[in-house]
PDB file of C-alpha atoms in Angstrom:
ATOM      1  CA  UNK B   1     -24.247  16.910  48.165  1.00 68.00           C
ATOM      2  CA  UNK B   2     -20.721  15.761  49.052  1.00 73.00           C
ATOM      3  CA  UNK B   3     -20.208  13.485  52.064  1.00 73.00           C
ATOM      4  CA  UNK B   4     -16.433  13.128  51.983  1.00 81.00           C
ATOM      5  CA  UNK B   5     -13.337  15.268  51.560  1.00 83.00           C
ATOM      6  CA  UNK B   6     -11.582  13.901  48.484  1.00 89.00           C
ATOM      7  CA  UNK B   7      -7.821  14.278  48.479  1.00 93.00           C
ATOM      8  CA  UNK B   8      -6.364  15.742  45.275  1.00 94.00           C
ATOM      9  CA  UNK B   9      -3.622  13.364  44.118  1.00 96.00           C
ATOM     10  CA  UNK B  10      -1.424  14.455  41.207  1.00 94.00           C
ATOM     11  CA  UNK B  11      -1.035  11.959  38.400  1.00 95.00           C
ATOM     12  CA  UNK B  12       2.350  10.271  38.448  1.00 94.00           C
ATOM     13  CA  UNK B  13       4.891  11.149  35.787  1.00 92.00           C
ATOM     14  CA  UNK B  14       6.041   7.525  35.851  1.00 93.00           C
ATOM     15  CA  UNK B  15       2.917   5.470  35.304  1.00 97.00           C
ATOM     16  CA  UNK B  16       2.813   1.708  35.755  1.00 97.00           C
ATOM     17  CA  UNK B  17       1.826  -0.515  32.845  1.00 97.00           C
ATOM     18  CA  UNK B  18       1.928  -4.227  32.102  1.00 96.00           C
ATOM     19  CA  UNK B  19       5.570  -3.987  31.046  1.00 96.00           C
ATOM     20  CA  UNK B  20       6.506  -2.567  34.443  1.00 97.00           C
ATOM     21  CA  UNK B  21       8.407  -4.716  36.915  1.00 97.00           C
ATOM     22  CA  UNK B  22       7.302  -3.899  40.453  1.00 98.00           C
ATOM     23  CA  UNK B  23       8.770  -4.678  43.872  1.00 98.00           C
ATOM     24  CA  UNK B  24       6.427  -4.108  46.824  1.00 98.00           C
ATOM     25  CA  UNK B  25       7.998  -3.886  50.290  1.00 98.00           C
ATOM     26  CA  UNK B  26       6.969  -3.045  53.811  1.00 97.00           C
ATOM     27  CA  UNK B  27       4.072  -3.522  56.189  1.00 95.00           C
ATOM     28  CA  UNK B  28       0.973  -5.692  55.885  1.00 93.00           C
ATOM     29  CA  UNK B  29      -0.689  -2.949  53.814  1.00 94.00           C
ATOM     30  CA  UNK B  30       2.079  -3.502  51.244  1.00 96.00           C
ATOM     31  CA  UNK B  31       0.792  -7.072  51.034  1.00 96.00           C
ATOM     32  CA  UNK B  32      -2.749  -5.759  50.427  1.00 96.00           C
ATOM     33  CA  UNK B  33      -1.510  -3.704  47.470  1.00 97.00           C
ATOM     34  CA  UNK B  34       0.661  -6.541  46.176  1.00 97.00           C
ATOM     35  CA  UNK B  35      -2.377  -8.843  46.204  1.00 97.00           C
ATOM     36  CA  UNK B  36      -4.107  -6.351  43.915  1.00 98.00           C
ATOM     37  CA  UNK B  37      -1.149  -6.335  41.536  1.00 98.00           C
ATOM     38  CA  UNK B  38      -1.153 -10.131  41.533  1.00 97.00           C
ATOM     39  CA  UNK B  39      -4.910 -10.355  40.982  1.00 97.00           C
ATOM     40  CA  UNK B  40      -4.669  -8.083  37.950  1.00 97.00           C
ATOM     41  CA  UNK B  41      -1.659 -10.038  36.633  1.00 97.00           C
ATOM     42  CA  UNK B  42       1.026  -7.365  36.874  1.00 97.00           C
ATOM     43  CA  UNK B  43       4.678  -8.366  37.201  1.00 96.00           C
ATOM     44  CA  UNK B  44       5.136  -7.991  40.937  1.00 96.00           C
ATOM     45  CA  UNK B  45       7.326  -9.300  43.751  1.00 96.00           C
ATOM     46  CA  UNK B  46       6.297  -8.750  47.367  1.00 97.00           C
ATOM     47  CA  UNK B  47       8.308  -8.811  50.605  1.00 97.00           C
ATOM     48  CA  UNK B  48      10.959 -11.500  49.964  1.00 97.00           C
ATOM     49  CA  UNK B  49      11.964 -11.097  53.618  1.00 97.00           C
ATOM     50  CA  UNK B  50       8.421 -11.031  54.954  1.00 97.00           C
ATOM     51  CA  UNK B  51       6.489  -8.121  56.386  1.00 97.00           C
ATOM     52  CA  UNK B  52       8.756  -5.316  57.630  1.00 98.00           C
ATOM     53  CA  UNK B  53       7.306  -2.368  59.488  1.00 97.00           C
ATOM     54  CA  UNK B  54       9.837   0.393  60.045  1.00 98.00           C
ATOM     55  CA  UNK B  55      12.271   2.321  57.813  1.00 98.00           C
ATOM     56  CA  UNK B  56      15.474   0.929  59.332  1.00 98.00           C
ATOM     57  CA  UNK B  57      14.356  -2.689  58.839  1.00 98.00           C
ATOM     58  CA  UNK B  58      13.462  -2.071  55.208  1.00 98.00           C
ATOM     59  CA  UNK B  59      16.698  -0.201  54.639  1.00 98.00           C
ATOM     60  CA  UNK B  60      18.792  -3.002  56.135  1.00 98.00           C
ATOM     61  CA  UNK B  61      17.539  -5.779  53.853  1.00 98.00           C
ATOM     62  CA  UNK B  62      17.850  -3.516  50.809  1.00 98.00           C
ATOM     63  CA  UNK B  63      21.357  -2.502  51.844  1.00 98.00           C
ATOM     64  CA  UNK B  64      22.435  -6.104  52.303  1.00 98.00           C
ATOM     65  CA  UNK B  65      20.947  -7.027  48.932  1.00 98.00           C
ATOM     66  CA  UNK B  66      22.579  -4.153  47.029  1.00 98.00           C
ATOM     67  CA  UNK B  67      25.966  -4.564  48.752  1.00 97.00           C
ATOM     68  CA  UNK B  68      25.788  -8.387  48.652  1.00 97.00           C
ATOM     69  CA  UNK B  69      26.402  -8.437  52.397  1.00 98.00           C
ATOM     70  CA  UNK B  70      25.445 -12.061  52.961  1.00 98.00           C
ATOM     71  CA  UNK B  71      24.371 -13.450  56.305  1.00 98.00           C
ATOM     72  CA  UNK B  72      26.706 -15.577  58.427  1.00 97.00           C
ATOM     73  CA  UNK B  73      25.827 -18.341  60.865  1.00 96.00           C
ATOM     74  CA  UNK B  74      26.669 -16.162  63.869  1.00 95.00           C
ATOM     75  CA  UNK B  75      23.849 -13.783  62.869  1.00 96.00           C
ATOM     76  CA  UNK B  76      21.215 -16.441  63.478  1.00 97.00           C
ATOM     77  CA  UNK B  77      19.830 -17.492  66.852  1.00 96.00           C
ATOM     78  CA  UNK B  78      17.769 -20.386  68.208  1.00 96.00           C
ATOM     79  CA  UNK B  79      14.540 -19.741  70.100  1.00 96.00           C
ATOM     80  CA  UNK B  80      11.358 -21.781  70.600  1.00 95.00           C
ATOM     81  CA  UNK B  81      12.756 -24.681  68.571  1.00 95.00           C
ATOM     82  CA  UNK B  82      13.421 -22.575  65.469  1.00 97.00           C
ATOM     83  CA  UNK B  83      16.297 -20.580  63.996  1.00 98.00           C
ATOM     84  CA  UNK B  84      15.664 -16.884  63.437  1.00 98.00           C
ATOM     85  CA  UNK B  85      17.245 -13.751  61.998  1.00 97.00           C
ATOM     86  CA  UNK B  86      16.458 -10.432  63.677  1.00 96.00           C
ATOM     87  CA  UNK B  87      16.489  -8.611  60.317  1.00 97.00           C
ATOM     88  CA  UNK B  88      13.541 -10.481  58.810  1.00 97.00           C
ATOM     89  CA  UNK B  89      10.024 -11.663  59.566  1.00 97.00           C
ATOM     90  CA  UNK B  90       9.392 -14.940  61.395  1.00 96.00           C
ATOM     91  CA  UNK B  91       7.825 -16.353  58.209  1.00 96.00           C
ATOM     92  CA  UNK B  92      11.384 -17.089  57.122  1.00 97.00           C
ATOM     93  CA  UNK B  93      12.380 -18.807  60.396  1.00 97.00           C
ATOM     94  CA  UNK B  94      13.296 -22.457  60.078  1.00 97.00           C
ATOM     95  CA  UNK B  95      13.954 -25.491  62.233  1.00 97.00           C
ATOM     96  CA  UNK B  96      17.169 -26.036  60.240  1.00 97.00           C
ATOM     97  CA  UNK B  97      19.907 -23.405  60.559  1.00 97.00           C
ATOM     98  CA  UNK B  98      21.578 -24.230  57.240  1.00 97.00           C
ATOM     99  CA  UNK B  99      18.292 -24.018  55.361  1.00 98.00           C
ATOM    100  CA  UNK B 100      17.513 -20.620  56.896  1.00 97.00           C
ATOM    101  CA  UNK B 101      20.963 -19.279  56.035  1.00 98.00           C
ATOM    102  CA  UNK B 102      20.732 -20.529  52.463  1.00 98.00           C
ATOM    103  CA  UNK B 103      17.244 -19.084  52.040  1.00 98.00           C
ATOM    104  CA  UNK B 104      18.260 -15.681  53.392  1.00 98.00           C
ATOM    105  CA  UNK B 105      21.259 -15.380  51.090  1.00 98.00           C
ATOM    106  CA  UNK B 106      19.411 -16.667  48.044  1.00 98.00           C
ATOM    107  CA  UNK B 107      16.746 -14.050  48.705  1.00 98.00           C
ATOM    108  CA  UNK B 108      19.413 -11.343  48.926  1.00 98.00           C
ATOM    109  CA  UNK B 109      20.865 -12.346  45.560  1.00 98.00           C
ATOM    110  CA  UNK B 110      17.440 -12.617  43.979  1.00 98.00           C
ATOM    111  CA  UNK B 111      16.357  -9.239  45.368  1.00 98.00           C
ATOM    112  CA  UNK B 112      19.414  -7.487  43.918  1.00 98.00           C
ATOM    113  CA  UNK B 113      18.673  -9.022  40.507  1.00 98.00           C
ATOM    114  CA  UNK B 114      15.077  -7.831  40.768  1.00 98.00           C
ATOM    115  CA  UNK B 115      16.120  -4.300  41.777  1.00 98.00           C
ATOM    116  CA  UNK B 116      18.348  -4.075  38.700  1.00 98.00           C
ATOM    117  CA  UNK B 117      15.418  -5.040  36.452  1.00 97.00           C
ATOM    118  CA  UNK B 118      12.641  -3.172  38.272  1.00 98.00           C
ATOM    119  CA  UNK B 119      10.849  -0.089  37.032  1.00 97.00           C
ATOM    120  CA  UNK B 120       9.049   0.671  40.297  1.00 97.00           C
ATOM    121  CA  UNK B 121       9.625  -0.012  43.980  1.00 98.00           C
ATOM    122  CA  UNK B 122       6.667   0.651  46.289  1.00 98.00           C
ATOM    123  CA  UNK B 123       7.523   0.912  49.984  1.00 98.00           C
ATOM    124  CA  UNK B 124       4.889   1.069  52.717  1.00 98.00           C
ATOM    125  CA  UNK B 125       6.087   2.204  56.143  1.00 98.00           C
ATOM    126  CA  UNK B 126       3.971   1.067  59.070  1.00 97.00           C
ATOM    127  CA  UNK B 127       5.517   2.497  62.212  1.00 98.00           C
ATOM    128  CA  UNK B 128       8.326   4.618  63.616  1.00 98.00           C
ATOM    129  CA  UNK B 129       8.472   2.546  66.808  1.00 98.00           C
ATOM    130  CA  UNK B 130      11.420   0.173  66.923  1.00 98.00           C
ATOM    131  CA  UNK B 131      12.922  -2.381  69.299  1.00 97.00           C
ATOM    132  CA  UNK B 132      16.629  -2.321  70.139  1.00 97.00           C
ATOM    133  CA  UNK B 133      18.287  -5.476  71.423  1.00 96.00           C
ATOM    134  CA  UNK B 134      19.988  -4.566  74.696  1.00 95.00           C
ATOM    135  CA  UNK B 135      23.062  -6.789  74.298  1.00 91.00           C
ATOM    136  CA  UNK B 136      23.951  -5.879  70.709  1.00 92.00           C
ATOM    137  CA  UNK B 137      22.324  -2.415  70.659  1.00 95.00           C
ATOM    138  CA  UNK B 138      20.990  -3.350  67.216  1.00 95.00           C
ATOM    139  CA  UNK B 139      17.546  -2.248  66.084  1.00 97.00           C
ATOM    140  CA  UNK B 140      15.644  -5.345  64.984  1.00 97.00           C
ATOM    141  CA  UNK B 141      12.975  -5.972  62.397  1.00 97.00           C
ATOM    142  CA  UNK B 142      11.225  -8.652  64.437  1.00 96.00           C
ATOM    143  CA  UNK B 143      11.553  -9.777  68.059  1.00 96.00           C
ATOM    144  CA  UNK B 144      10.509 -13.381  67.232  1.00 97.00           C
ATOM    145  CA  UNK B 145       8.705 -13.639  70.585  1.00 95.00           C
ATOM    146  CA  UNK B 146      11.933 -13.261  72.539  1.00 96.00           C
ATOM    147  CA  UNK B 147      11.057 -11.898  76.043  1.00 95.00           C
ATOM    148  CA  UNK B 148      10.395  -8.147  75.968  1.00 93.00           C
ATOM    149  CA  UNK B 149      12.901  -7.543  78.766  1.00 96.00           C
ATOM    150  CA  UNK B 150      15.721  -8.125  76.271  1.00 96.00           C
ATOM    151  CA  UNK B 151      14.727  -5.061  74.207  1.00 97.00           C
ATOM    152  CA  UNK B 152      14.364  -1.321  74.610  1.00 97.00           C
ATOM    153  CA  UNK B 153      11.537   0.365  72.730  1.00 97.00           C
ATOM    154  CA  UNK B 154      12.312   3.627  70.938  1.00 97.00           C
ATOM    155  CA  UNK B 155      10.567   6.074  68.632  1.00 98.00           C
ATOM    156  CA  UNK B 156      12.526   7.036  65.520  1.00 98.00           C
ATOM    157  CA  UNK B 157      12.693  10.775  65.002  1.00 98.00           C
ATOM    158  CA  UNK B 158      11.665  12.378  61.741  1.00 98.00           C
ATOM    159  CA  UNK B 159      15.362  13.144  61.127  1.00 98.00           C
ATOM    160  CA  UNK B 160      16.331   9.476  61.574  1.00 98.00           C
ATOM    161  CA  UNK B 161      13.558   8.419  59.203  1.00 98.00           C
ATOM    162  CA  UNK B 162      14.594  11.030  56.638  1.00 97.00           C
ATOM    163  CA  UNK B 163      18.197   9.804  56.774  1.00 97.00           C
ATOM    164  CA  UNK B 164      17.189   6.154  56.428  1.00 97.00           C
ATOM    165  CA  UNK B 165      14.881   6.792  53.465  1.00 97.00           C
ATOM    166  CA  UNK B 166      17.385   9.076  51.719  1.00 95.00           C
ATOM    167  CA  UNK B 167      20.056   6.401  52.047  1.00 96.00           C
ATOM    168  CA  UNK B 168      17.626   3.679  50.939  1.00 96.00           C
ATOM    169  CA  UNK B 169      16.729   5.536  47.745  1.00 95.00           C
ATOM    170  CA  UNK B 170      20.371   6.371  47.036  1.00 94.00           C
ATOM    171  CA  UNK B 171      21.321   2.700  47.404  1.00 95.00           C
ATOM    172  CA  UNK B 172      18.590   1.600  45.018  1.00 96.00           C
ATOM    173  CA  UNK B 173      19.638   4.154  42.429  1.00 94.00           C
ATOM    174  CA  UNK B 174      23.251   2.972  42.511  1.00 94.00           C
ATOM    175  CA  UNK B 175      22.173  -0.267  40.841  1.00 95.00           C
ATOM    176  CA  UNK B 176      19.221   1.084  38.839  1.00 95.00           C
ATOM    177  CA  UNK B 177      19.311   4.809  38.063  1.00 92.00           C
ATOM    178  CA  UNK B 178      15.972   4.671  36.213  1.00 92.00           C
ATOM    179  CA  UNK B 179      14.062   3.226  39.148  1.00 95.00           C
ATOM    180  CA  UNK B 180      10.879   4.967  40.315  1.00 96.00           C
ATOM    181  CA  UNK B 181      10.316   4.830  44.072  1.00 96.00           C
ATOM    182  CA  UNK B 182       6.825   5.321  45.500  1.00 97.00           C
ATOM    183  CA  UNK B 183       6.523   5.764  49.275  1.00 98.00           C
ATOM    184  CA  UNK B 184       3.394   5.546  51.390  1.00 98.00           C
ATOM    185  CA  UNK B 185       2.349   5.266  55.036  1.00 98.00           C
ATOM    186  CA  UNK B 186       0.222   2.325  56.068  1.00 97.00           C
ATOM    187  CA  UNK B 187      -3.328   3.157  57.184  1.00 96.00           C
ATOM    188  CA  UNK B 188      -3.182   0.292  59.698  1.00 96.00           C
ATOM    189  CA  UNK B 189      -3.455   1.612  63.260  1.00 94.00           C
ATOM    190  CA  UNK B 190      -0.709   0.288  65.560  1.00 94.00           C
ATOM    191  CA  UNK B 191      -2.808   0.624  68.696  1.00 93.00           C
ATOM    192  CA  UNK B 192      -0.672  -1.779  70.742  1.00 92.00           C
ATOM    193  CA  UNK B 193       1.744   1.133  70.920  1.00 93.00           C
ATOM    194  CA  UNK B 194      -1.053   3.341  72.271  1.00 95.00           C
ATOM    195  CA  UNK B 195      -3.447   5.776  70.622  1.00 95.00           C
ATOM    196  CA  UNK B 196      -1.287   8.865  71.104  1.00 97.00           C
ATOM    197  CA  UNK B 197       1.880   6.905  70.365  1.00 97.00           C
ATOM    198  CA  UNK B 198       0.422   5.634  67.077  1.00 97.00           C
ATOM    199  CA  UNK B 199      -0.235   9.224  66.005  1.00 97.00           C
ATOM    200  CA  UNK B 200       3.281  10.230  67.002  1.00 97.00           C
ATOM    201  CA  UNK B 201       4.627   7.373  64.924  1.00 98.00           C
ATOM    202  CA  UNK B 202       2.606   8.189  61.822  1.00 98.00           C
ATOM    203  CA  UNK B 203       3.487  11.881  62.140  1.00 98.00           C
ATOM    204  CA  UNK B 204       7.223  11.160  62.270  1.00 98.00           C
ATOM    205  CA  UNK B 205       6.927   8.851  59.262  1.00 98.00           C
ATOM    206  CA  UNK B 206       5.077  11.471  57.219  1.00 98.00           C
ATOM    207  CA  UNK B 207       7.509  14.247  58.129  1.00 98.00           C
ATOM    208  CA  UNK B 208      10.553  12.056  57.487  1.00 98.00           C
ATOM    209  CA  UNK B 209       9.257  10.810  54.143  1.00 97.00           C
ATOM    210  CA  UNK B 210       8.448  14.290  52.838  1.00 96.00           C
ATOM    211  CA  UNK B 211      11.780  15.679  53.981  1.00 96.00           C
ATOM    212  CA  UNK B 212      13.512  12.816  52.168  1.00 95.00           C
ATOM    213  CA  UNK B 213      11.492  13.375  49.001  1.00 93.00           C
ATOM    214  CA  UNK B 214      12.506  17.038  48.973  1.00 88.00           C
ATOM    215  CA  UNK B 215      16.196  16.155  48.920  1.00 76.00           C
ATOM    216  CA  UNK B 216      17.817  17.204  45.605  1.00 66.00           C
ATOM    217  CA  UNK B 217      18.626  14.440  43.144  1.00 59.00           C
ATOM    218  CA  UNK B 218      21.721  14.116  40.997  1.00 55.00           C
ATOM    219  CA  UNK B 219      22.427  12.877  37.480  1.00 51.00           C
ATOM    220  CA  UNK B 220      18.808  13.502  36.466  1.00 52.00           C
ATOM    221  CA  UNK B 221      17.753  10.522  38.526  1.00 57.00           C
ATOM    222  CA  UNK B 222      14.052   9.777  38.818  1.00 58.00           C
ATOM    223  CA  UNK B 223      12.318  11.482  41.741  1.00 75.00           C
ATOM    224  CA  UNK B 224      10.754   9.711  44.675  1.00 93.00           C
ATOM    225  CA  UNK B 225       7.001  10.243  45.019  1.00 95.00           C
ATOM    226  CA  UNK B 226       4.445   9.879  47.779  1.00 97.00           C
ATOM    227  CA  UNK B 227       1.049   8.193  47.615  1.00 97.00           C
ATOM    228  CA  UNK B 228      -1.311   9.203  50.464  1.00 98.00           C
ATOM    229  CA  UNK B 229      -2.742   5.842  51.606  1.00 98.00           C
ATOM    230  CA  UNK B 230      -2.847   6.968  55.248  1.00 97.00           C
ATOM    231  CA  UNK B 231      -4.442  10.296  54.393  1.00 97.00           C
ATOM    232  CA  UNK B 232      -7.121   8.658  52.247  1.00 97.00           C
ATOM    233  CA  UNK B 233      -8.049   6.431  55.178  1.00 96.00           C
ATOM    234  CA  UNK B 234      -8.076   9.309  57.649  1.00 95.00           C
ATOM    235  CA  UNK B 235      -9.917  11.887  55.503  1.00 93.00           C
ATOM    236  CA  UNK B 236     -11.833  10.259  52.668  1.00 94.00           C
ATOM    237  CA  UNK B 237     -12.815   7.179  54.684  1.00 94.00           C
ATOM    238  CA  UNK B 238     -13.343   8.811  58.054  1.00 90.00           C
ATOM    239  CA  UNK B 239     -15.722   6.213  59.466  1.00 92.00           C
ATOM    240  CA  UNK B 240     -15.400   2.980  61.453  1.00 93.00           C
ATOM    241  CA  UNK B 241     -17.402   1.135  58.817  1.00 93.00           C
ATOM    242  CA  UNK B 242     -14.229   1.203  56.719  1.00 94.00           C
ATOM    243  CA  UNK B 243     -12.317  -0.828  59.294  1.00 95.00           C
ATOM    244  CA  UNK B 244     -12.208  -4.596  59.681  1.00 95.00           C
ATOM    245  CA  UNK B 245     -13.741  -6.250  62.748  1.00 95.00           C
ATOM    246  CA  UNK B 246     -10.591  -5.569  64.805  1.00 94.00           C
ATOM    247  CA  UNK B 247     -11.050  -1.796  64.268  1.00 93.00           C
ATOM    248  CA  UNK B 248      -7.349  -1.644  63.407  1.00 95.00           C
ATOM    249  CA  UNK B 249      -6.926  -2.842  59.830  1.00 95.00           C
ATOM    250  CA  UNK B 250      -8.722  -1.320  56.837  1.00 96.00           C
ATOM    251  CA  UNK B 251     -11.706  -3.353  55.640  1.00 96.00           C
ATOM    252  CA  UNK B 252     -11.691  -4.922  52.199  1.00 96.00           C
ATOM    253  CA  UNK B 253     -13.897  -2.052  51.030  1.00 96.00           C
ATOM    254  CA  UNK B 254     -11.292   0.449  52.217  1.00 96.00           C
ATOM    255  CA  UNK B 255      -8.459  -1.486  50.567  1.00 97.00           C
ATOM    256  CA  UNK B 256     -10.432  -1.617  47.319  1.00 97.00           C
ATOM    257  CA  UNK B 257     -11.074   2.137  47.474  1.00 96.00           C
ATOM    258  CA  UNK B 258      -7.440   3.065  48.185  1.00 97.00           C
ATOM    259  CA  UNK B 259      -6.429   0.769  45.328  1.00 98.00           C
ATOM    260  CA  UNK B 260      -8.878   2.562  43.013  1.00 97.00           C
ATOM    261  CA  UNK B 261      -7.286   5.899  43.935  1.00 97.00           C
ATOM    262  CA  UNK B 262      -3.867   4.396  43.238  1.00 98.00           C
ATOM    263  CA  UNK B 263      -4.996   3.109  39.844  1.00 98.00           C
ATOM    264  CA  UNK B 264      -6.408   6.522  38.892  1.00 96.00           C
ATOM    265  CA  UNK B 265      -3.101   8.239  39.509  1.00 97.00           C
ATOM    266  CA  UNK B 266      -0.390   5.638  38.916  1.00 97.00           C
ATOM    267  CA  UNK B 267      -1.497   3.246  36.154  1.00 98.00           C
ATOM    268  CA  UNK B 268      -1.831   3.921  32.418  1.00 97.00           C
ATOM    269  CA  UNK B 269      -5.204   4.095  30.665  1.00 95.00           C
ATOM    270  CA  UNK B 270      -4.379   1.171  28.377  1.00 94.00           C
ATOM    271  CA  UNK B 271      -3.494  -0.935  31.396  1.00 96.00           C
ATOM    272  CA  UNK B 272      -6.789  -0.059  33.084  1.00 96.00           C
ATOM    273  CA  UNK B 273      -8.592  -1.483  30.032  1.00 94.00           C
ATOM    274  CA  UNK B 274      -6.617  -4.706  30.397  1.00 95.00           C
ATOM    275  CA  UNK B 275      -7.337  -4.764  34.130  1.00 96.00           C
ATOM    276  CA  UNK B 276     -11.080  -4.630  33.445  1.00 96.00           C
ATOM    277  CA  UNK B 277     -10.861  -7.693  31.193  1.00 95.00           C
ATOM    278  CA  UNK B 278      -8.587  -9.528  33.633  1.00 96.00           C
ATOM    279  CA  UNK B 279     -11.043  -8.764  36.433  1.00 96.00           C
ATOM    280  CA  UNK B 280     -13.949 -10.146  34.395  1.00 95.00           C
ATOM    281  CA  UNK B 281     -12.019 -13.337  33.643  1.00 94.00           C
ATOM    282  CA  UNK B 282     -10.961 -13.718  37.278  1.00 95.00           C
ATOM    283  CA  UNK B 283     -14.593 -13.503  38.358  1.00 94.00           C
ATOM    284  CA  UNK B 284     -15.477 -16.120  35.754  1.00 91.00           C
ATOM    285  CA  UNK B 285     -12.746 -18.444  37.026  1.00 91.00           C
ATOM    286  CA  UNK B 286     -14.021 -17.984  40.589  1.00 91.00           C
ATOM    287  CA  UNK B 287     -17.610 -18.782  39.592  1.00 88.00           C
ATOM    288  CA  UNK B 288     -19.107 -21.748  41.471  1.00 87.00           C
ATOM    289  CA  UNK B 289     -21.636 -23.583  39.276  1.00 84.00           C
ATOM    290  CA  UNK B 290     -24.732 -25.290  40.640  1.00 85.00           C
ATOM    291  CA  UNK B 291     -24.081 -28.200  38.285  1.00 86.00           C
ATOM    292  CA  UNK B 292     -20.446 -28.546  37.149  1.00 82.00           C
ATOM    293  CA  UNK B 293     -21.395 -31.291  34.665  1.00 84.00           C
ATOM    294  CA  UNK B 294     -24.102 -29.332  32.881  1.00 89.00           C
ATOM    295  CA  UNK B 295     -23.836 -28.324  29.213  1.00 84.00           C
ATOM    296  CA  UNK B 296     -24.372 -24.714  30.252  1.00 86.00           C
ATOM    297  CA  UNK B 297     -21.346 -24.742  32.528  1.00 86.00           C
ATOM    298  CA  UNK B 298     -19.164 -26.420  29.891  1.00 87.00           C
ATOM    299  CA  UNK B 299     -20.215 -23.754  27.385  1.00 92.00           C
ATOM    300  CA  UNK B 300     -19.385 -21.088  29.962  1.00 90.00           C
ATOM    301  CA  UNK B 301     -15.877 -22.542  30.413  1.00 87.00           C
ATOM    302  CA  UNK B 302     -15.354 -22.757  26.651  1.00 89.00           C
ATOM    303  CA  UNK B 303     -16.260 -19.094  26.242  1.00 92.00           C
ATOM    304  CA  UNK B 304     -13.998 -18.187  29.165  1.00 90.00           C
ATOM    305  CA  UNK B 305     -11.071 -20.035  27.562  1.00 92.00           C
ATOM    306  CA  UNK B 306     -11.698 -18.186  24.292  1.00 93.00           C
ATOM    307  CA  UNK B 307     -11.593 -14.849  26.129  1.00 94.00           C
ATOM    308  CA  UNK B 308      -8.332 -15.853  27.824  1.00 93.00           C
ATOM    309  CA  UNK B 309      -6.802 -16.819  24.474  1.00 93.00           C
ATOM    310  CA  UNK B 310      -7.907 -13.559  22.864  1.00 92.00           C
ATOM    311  CA  UNK B 311      -6.508 -11.517  25.775  1.00 92.00           C
ATOM    312  CA  UNK B 312      -3.152 -13.335  25.682  1.00 92.00           C
ATOM    313  CA  UNK B 313      -2.843 -13.009  21.913  1.00 91.00           C
ATOM    314  CA  UNK B 314      -3.967  -9.369  21.753  1.00 89.00           C
ATOM    315  CA  UNK B 315      -1.348  -8.184  24.236  1.00 88.00           C
ATOM    316  CA  UNK B 316       1.256 -10.851  23.385  1.00 87.00           C
ATOM    317  CA  UNK B 317       1.735 -12.075  26.951  1.00 87.00           C
ATOM    318  CA  UNK B 318       0.444 -14.881  29.118  1.00 89.00           C
ATOM    319  CA  UNK B 319      -1.983 -13.394  31.622  1.00 91.00           C
ATOM    320  CA  UNK B 320      -3.572 -16.797  32.221  1.00 89.00           C
ATOM    321  CA  UNK B 321      -2.233 -20.252  31.434  1.00 80.00           C
TER     322      UNK B 321
END
């Protein structure tokens, strides 16, 4: 008896392995996936400009990185005793303007270097709703708790999203023609926008992404692919028990399941074997002994260190120090 509708997901033609260099960008679900990559000791960088939710925000930081369009002092503003930039998350805000400016521009330079070396970029789009600053008419990535009256709220159309994603991918390929781009829609429900409005947003994202993916490529460049995170949540995990206590974010069980589906279709078999050993070692490192000074625990640690050494030597890389 089958109690769920399992989504058929084609296996990627550009599988990730432990030699892959991954950049993970986008919404808070991108952070969930990046935490999995980090746990299993893949080479991964996540959100150097903090969590970004919509396609135009993600495009802007990537554009500035690729084009080396560095920030200037007049692009920063002071609010609630901190300096902010409307293109990035408030995690980067700083009480010192010079430090914020330096950090932003260092991150741009570092991100371009990483794009050149990357094999895969995973982008998670969270919403099609955006806020436009009334004075500048610029769509922002983050309002930084500036009063709502200073912004207009708009819904990006599928055509706007398609254009932004197409341009984003084209920009990335100008500096790394062998890059593989994986797009997905966050399963997080943006209910502050409203129930109907959240569905409108997700629908526009899905339409825009698929229209962008269908655009013809040139110079035999690698195609952009789609991973159905949102669809897995909606169809395979169609139950409130798969949500966290806020009934908005996926629970850890749901995140683990979506990750398993990603592994099945996007990671090599050899790497899955390594992941299993890394997972076992991670659980050993997290073990809390009843008696840390006991001979049994010291023997356990010795055996764990031997396993770490064997793993590092077998695959000729340092998974654990």
